[in-house]
């Protein structure tokens, strides 16, 4: 969006560069303590489980009927993943920045 705003003449190159740098700093500081985990589960079966974590974890993506990604607090995400693995299902922590 920032590149498009610059190309459209809404932002100068200097302003766009400052915003890109600021966004990078903010994203880096926000990543501590968080995690994203892909789960072999249906979204509907996660609703009650996620409610136990008082908003610290939410569905980030529904990739298919039995493929959901959760995102949020690292400890909460790992706890949900452990419960899904206990059901004999696959989980995978995603490497994100």
Short mmCIF file of N, CA and C in Angstrom, two decimals:
data_model
loop_
_atom_site.label_atom_id
_atom_site.label_comp_id
_atom_site.label_asym_id
_atom_site.label_seq_id
_atom_site.Cartn_x
_atom_site.Cartn_y
_atom_site.Cartn_z
N UNK A 1 0.81 -1.18 0.00
CA UNK A 1 0.00 0.00 0.00
C UNK A 1 0.86 1.26 0.00
N UNK A 2 1.98 1.21 0.68
CA UNK A 2 2.83 2.40 0.74
C UNK A 2 3.46 2.69 -0.62
N UNK A 3 3.87 1.64 -1.32
CA UNK A 3 4.42 1.85 -2.66
C UNK A 3 3.37 2.43 -3.59
N UNK A 4 2.15 1.92 -3.50
CA UNK A 4 1.06 2.43 -4.33
C UNK A 4 0.77 3.89 -4.00
N UNK A 5 0.80 4.22 -2.72
CA UNK A 5 0.55 5.61 -2.31
C UNK A 5 1.64 6.53 -2.86
N UNK A 6 2.87 6.06 -2.86
CA UNK A 6 3.95 6.87 -3.44
C UNK A 6 3.76 7.02 -4.94
N UNK A 7 3.49 5.92 -5.64
CA UNK A 7 3.30 5.97 -7.10
C UNK A 7 2.12 6.86 -7.49
N UNK A 8 1.11 6.92 -6.64
CA UNK A 8 -0.06 7.75 -6.92
C UNK A 8 0.17 9.21 -6.56
N UNK A 9 1.33 9.50 -5.99
CA UNK A 9 1.64 10.88 -5.63
C UNK A 9 1.09 11.30 -4.28
N UNK A 10 0.55 10.37 -3.52
CA UNK A 10 -0.01 10.70 -2.21
C UNK A 10 1.11 10.88 -1.18
N UNK A 11 2.16 10.07 -1.29
CA UNK A 11 3.31 10.16 -0.39
C UNK A 11 4.57 10.47 -1.18
N UNK A 12 5.41 11.32 -0.60
CA UNK A 12 6.73 11.53 -1.22
C UNK A 12 7.57 10.28 -0.97
N UNK A 13 8.66 10.13 -1.71
CA UNK A 13 9.54 8.98 -1.51
C UNK A 13 10.09 8.99 -0.09
N UNK A 14 10.48 10.16 0.41
CA UNK A 14 11.02 10.26 1.76
C UNK A 14 9.98 9.85 2.81
N UNK A 15 8.74 10.30 2.65
CA UNK A 15 7.68 9.93 3.60
C UNK A 15 7.39 8.43 3.54
N UNK A 16 7.33 7.88 2.34
CA UNK A 16 7.09 6.44 2.18
C UNK A 16 8.20 5.64 2.85
N UNK A 17 9.45 6.06 2.65
CA UNK A 17 10.58 5.36 3.25
C UNK A 17 10.52 5.43 4.78
N UNK A 18 10.16 6.58 5.33
CA UNK A 18 10.03 6.71 6.78
C UNK A 18 8.94 5.77 7.32
N UNK A 19 7.83 5.70 6.61
CA UNK A 19 6.74 4.83 7.04
C UNK A 19 7.13 3.35 6.96
N UNK A 20 7.84 2.98 5.92
CA UNK A 20 8.31 1.59 5.79
C UNK A 20 9.24 1.24 6.95
N UNK A 21 10.16 2.14 7.28
CA UNK A 21 11.09 1.89 8.38
C UNK A 21 10.36 1.81 9.72
N UNK A 22 9.40 2.71 9.94
CA UNK A 22 8.64 2.69 11.19
C UNK A 22 7.82 1.41 11.31
N UNK A 23 7.21 0.99 10.22
CA UNK A 23 6.43 -0.25 10.24
C UNK A 23 7.33 -1.43 10.58
N UNK A 24 8.51 -1.47 10.00
CA UNK A 24 9.45 -2.55 10.29
C UNK A 24 9.82 -2.61 11.77
N UNK A 25 10.07 -1.44 12.37
CA UNK A 25 10.40 -1.40 13.80
C UNK A 25 9.22 -1.89 14.64
N UNK A 26 8.02 -1.45 14.30
CA UNK A 26 6.83 -1.86 15.05
C UNK A 26 6.57 -3.36 14.92
N UNK A 27 6.73 -3.88 13.72
CA UNK A 27 6.50 -5.31 13.51
C UNK A 27 7.53 -6.14 14.28
N UNK A 28 8.75 -5.69 14.32
CA UNK A 28 9.79 -6.41 15.05
C UNK A 28 9.49 -6.43 16.55
N UNK A 29 9.04 -5.31 17.08
CA UNK A 29 8.75 -5.26 18.52
C UNK A 29 7.50 -6.06 18.87
N UNK A 30 6.57 -6.20 17.94
CA UNK A 30 5.32 -6.90 18.21
C UNK A 30 5.46 -8.42 18.18
N UNK A 31 6.54 -8.92 17.63
CA UNK A 31 6.64 -10.37 17.43
C UNK A 31 7.03 -11.14 18.68
N UNK A 32 7.56 -10.49 19.68
CA UNK A 32 7.99 -11.20 20.89
C UNK A 32 6.79 -11.83 21.59
N UNK A 33 6.92 -13.10 21.92
CA UNK A 33 5.88 -13.77 22.69
C UNK A 33 4.71 -14.31 21.90
N UNK A 34 4.77 -14.21 20.58
CA UNK A 34 3.66 -14.69 19.76
C UNK A 34 4.03 -15.90 18.94
N UNK A 35 3.00 -16.56 18.41
CA UNK A 35 3.23 -17.75 17.58
C UNK A 35 2.04 -17.96 16.65
N UNK A 36 2.32 -18.63 15.54
CA UNK A 36 1.28 -19.09 14.63
C UNK A 36 1.49 -20.59 14.45
N UNK A 37 0.40 -21.34 14.58
CA UNK A 37 0.49 -22.80 14.46
C UNK A 37 -0.63 -23.30 13.56
N UNK A 38 -0.25 -24.11 12.56
CA UNK A 38 -1.22 -24.77 11.69
C UNK A 38 -1.69 -26.04 12.39
N UNK A 39 -3.01 -26.24 12.40
CA UNK A 39 -3.60 -27.37 13.11
C UNK A 39 -4.46 -28.20 12.17
N UNK A 40 -4.41 -29.50 12.33
CA UNK A 40 -5.34 -30.38 11.62
C UNK A 40 -6.61 -30.43 12.47
N UNK A 41 -7.50 -29.46 12.20
CA UNK A 41 -8.73 -29.33 12.99
C UNK A 41 -9.73 -28.51 12.20
N UNK A 42 -10.98 -28.67 12.56
CA UNK A 42 -12.03 -27.85 11.96
C UNK A 42 -12.22 -26.60 12.82
N UNK A 43 -12.54 -25.50 12.16
CA UNK A 43 -12.73 -24.25 12.89
C UNK A 43 -13.79 -24.40 13.98
N UNK A 44 -14.87 -25.08 13.66
CA UNK A 44 -15.98 -25.22 14.62
C UNK A 44 -15.56 -25.94 15.90
N UNK A 45 -14.63 -26.88 15.80
CA UNK A 45 -14.23 -27.60 17.00
C UNK A 45 -13.23 -26.81 17.85
N UNK A 46 -12.69 -25.73 17.31
CA UNK A 46 -11.73 -24.92 18.07
C UNK A 46 -12.40 -23.82 18.89
N UNK A 47 -13.64 -23.49 18.59
CA UNK A 47 -14.29 -22.35 19.24
C UNK A 47 -14.26 -22.44 20.76
N UNK A 48 -14.70 -23.56 21.33
CA UNK A 48 -14.70 -23.70 22.79
C UNK A 48 -13.28 -23.72 23.34
N UNK A 49 -12.39 -24.37 22.63
CA UNK A 49 -11.00 -24.45 23.07
C UNK A 49 -10.36 -23.07 23.12
N UNK A 50 -10.55 -22.27 22.08
CA UNK A 50 -9.97 -20.93 22.05
C UNK A 50 -10.59 -20.03 23.11
N UNK A 51 -11.85 -20.24 23.43
CA UNK A 51 -12.52 -19.42 24.45
C UNK A 51 -11.85 -19.56 25.81
N UNK A 52 -11.21 -20.68 26.06
CA UNK A 52 -10.52 -20.91 27.33
C UNK A 52 -9.33 -19.97 27.52
N UNK A 53 -8.86 -19.34 26.45
CA UNK A 53 -7.66 -18.52 26.53
C UNK A 53 -7.94 -17.02 26.54
N UNK A 54 -9.18 -16.65 26.81
CA UNK A 54 -9.56 -15.25 27.04
C UNK A 54 -9.00 -14.26 26.02
N UNK A 55 -9.13 -14.58 24.75
CA UNK A 55 -8.71 -13.65 23.71
C UNK A 55 -7.22 -13.62 23.41
N UNK A 56 -6.44 -14.46 24.07
CA UNK A 56 -5.00 -14.49 23.80
C UNK A 56 -4.65 -15.23 22.53
N UNK A 57 -5.65 -15.90 21.93
CA UNK A 57 -5.42 -16.73 20.75
C UNK A 57 -6.66 -16.68 19.88
N UNK A 58 -6.45 -16.60 18.56
CA UNK A 58 -7.60 -16.57 17.66
C UNK A 58 -7.27 -17.30 16.36
N UNK A 59 -8.31 -17.57 15.59
CA UNK A 59 -8.13 -18.19 14.28
C UNK A 59 -7.58 -17.12 13.34
N UNK A 60 -6.44 -17.41 12.73
CA UNK A 60 -5.82 -16.47 11.79
C UNK A 60 -6.21 -16.80 10.35
N UNK A 61 -6.44 -18.09 10.06
CA UNK A 61 -6.78 -18.51 8.70
C UNK A 61 -7.47 -19.86 8.73
N UNK A 62 -8.40 -20.03 7.82
CA UNK A 62 -9.03 -21.33 7.59
C UNK A 62 -8.60 -21.74 6.19
N UNK A 63 -7.69 -22.70 6.12
CA UNK A 63 -7.11 -23.11 4.84
C UNK A 63 -7.87 -24.24 4.17
N UNK A 64 -8.76 -24.87 4.90
CA UNK A 64 -9.54 -25.98 4.35
C UNK A 64 -10.46 -26.51 5.41
N UNK A 65 -11.26 -27.52 5.08
CA UNK A 65 -12.23 -28.06 6.04
C UNK A 65 -11.61 -28.55 7.35
N UNK A 66 -10.39 -29.02 7.29
CA UNK A 66 -9.71 -29.52 8.50
C UNK A 66 -8.30 -28.96 8.58
N UNK A 67 -8.15 -27.69 8.23
CA UNK A 67 -6.84 -27.03 8.27
C UNK A 67 -7.02 -25.59 8.71
N UNK A 68 -6.60 -25.32 9.95
CA UNK A 68 -6.80 -24.01 10.56
C UNK A 68 -5.47 -23.52 11.12
N UNK A 69 -5.22 -22.22 11.02
CA UNK A 69 -4.05 -21.60 11.63
C UNK A 69 -4.53 -20.72 12.77
N UNK A 70 -3.91 -20.91 13.94
CA UNK A 70 -4.19 -20.03 15.08
C UNK A 70 -3.00 -19.12 15.31
N UNK A 71 -3.28 -17.95 15.87
CA UNK A 71 -2.24 -16.96 16.09
C UNK A 71 -2.49 -16.26 17.41
N UNK A 72 -1.41 -15.93 18.10
CA UNK A 72 -1.53 -15.18 19.34
C UNK A 72 -0.42 -15.53 20.31
N UNK A 73 -0.76 -15.49 21.57
CA UNK A 73 0.18 -15.77 22.64
C UNK A 73 0.84 -17.13 22.45
N UNK A 74 2.16 -17.16 22.57
CA UNK A 74 2.92 -18.38 22.32
C UNK A 74 2.51 -19.52 23.25
N UNK A 75 2.37 -19.25 24.53
CA UNK A 75 2.01 -20.31 25.48
C UNK A 75 0.63 -20.87 25.18
N UNK A 76 -0.31 -19.99 24.85
CA UNK A 76 -1.67 -20.44 24.52
C UNK A 76 -1.66 -21.27 23.24
N UNK A 77 -0.91 -20.83 22.25
CA UNK A 77 -0.84 -21.55 20.97
C UNK A 77 -0.25 -22.94 21.17
N UNK A 78 0.80 -23.03 21.97
CA UNK A 78 1.43 -24.33 22.23
C UNK A 78 0.49 -25.25 23.01
N UNK A 79 -0.29 -24.69 23.93
CA UNK A 79 -1.24 -25.50 24.69
C UNK A 79 -2.33 -26.08 23.79
N UNK A 80 -2.83 -25.26 22.87
CA UNK A 80 -3.83 -25.75 21.93
C UNK A 80 -3.23 -26.82 21.02
N UNK A 81 -2.02 -26.58 20.54
CA UNK A 81 -1.36 -27.56 19.68
C UNK A 81 -1.18 -28.89 20.40
N UNK A 82 -0.81 -28.84 21.65
CA UNK A 82 -0.63 -30.08 22.43
C UNK A 82 -1.94 -30.85 22.54
N UNK A 83 -3.03 -30.14 22.74
CA UNK A 83 -4.33 -30.81 22.84
C UNK A 83 -4.75 -31.42 21.50
N UNK A 84 -4.43 -30.75 20.42
CA UNK A 84 -4.75 -31.30 19.09
C UNK A 84 -3.88 -32.53 18.81
N UNK A 85 -2.60 -32.46 19.18
CA UNK A 85 -1.71 -33.63 19.00
C UNK A 85 -2.19 -34.81 19.84
N UNK A 86 -2.74 -34.54 21.01
CA UNK A 86 -3.24 -35.62 21.88
C UNK A 86 -4.40 -36.36 21.22
N UNK A 87 -5.05 -35.72 20.25
CA UNK A 87 -6.12 -36.37 19.50
C UNK A 87 -5.58 -37.15 18.30
N UNK A 88 -4.25 -37.18 18.16
CA UNK A 88 -3.62 -37.90 17.06
C UNK A 88 -3.56 -37.10 15.77
N UNK A 89 -3.70 -35.79 15.88
CA UNK A 89 -3.69 -34.94 14.69
C UNK A 89 -2.38 -34.18 14.57
N UNK A 90 -2.15 -33.69 13.37
CA UNK A 90 -0.90 -32.98 13.07
C UNK A 90 -1.00 -31.51 13.45
N UNK A 91 0.15 -30.97 13.86
CA UNK A 91 0.30 -29.54 14.09
C UNK A 91 1.66 -29.13 13.55
N UNK A 92 1.78 -27.85 13.23
CA UNK A 92 3.07 -27.36 12.75
C UNK A 92 3.19 -25.88 13.09
N UNK A 93 4.23 -25.56 13.83
CA UNK A 93 4.50 -24.16 14.14
C UNK A 93 5.04 -23.49 12.89
N UNK A 94 4.51 -22.34 12.56
CA UNK A 94 4.92 -21.62 11.36
C UNK A 94 6.02 -20.63 11.70
N UNK A 95 7.00 -20.56 10.84
CA UNK A 95 8.09 -19.60 11.01
C UNK A 95 7.66 -18.29 10.37
N UNK A 96 7.36 -17.32 11.19
CA UNK A 96 6.91 -16.01 10.70
C UNK A 96 7.75 -14.93 11.33
N UNK A 97 7.79 -13.79 10.65
CA UNK A 97 8.56 -12.67 11.21
C UNK A 97 7.65 -11.57 11.64
#
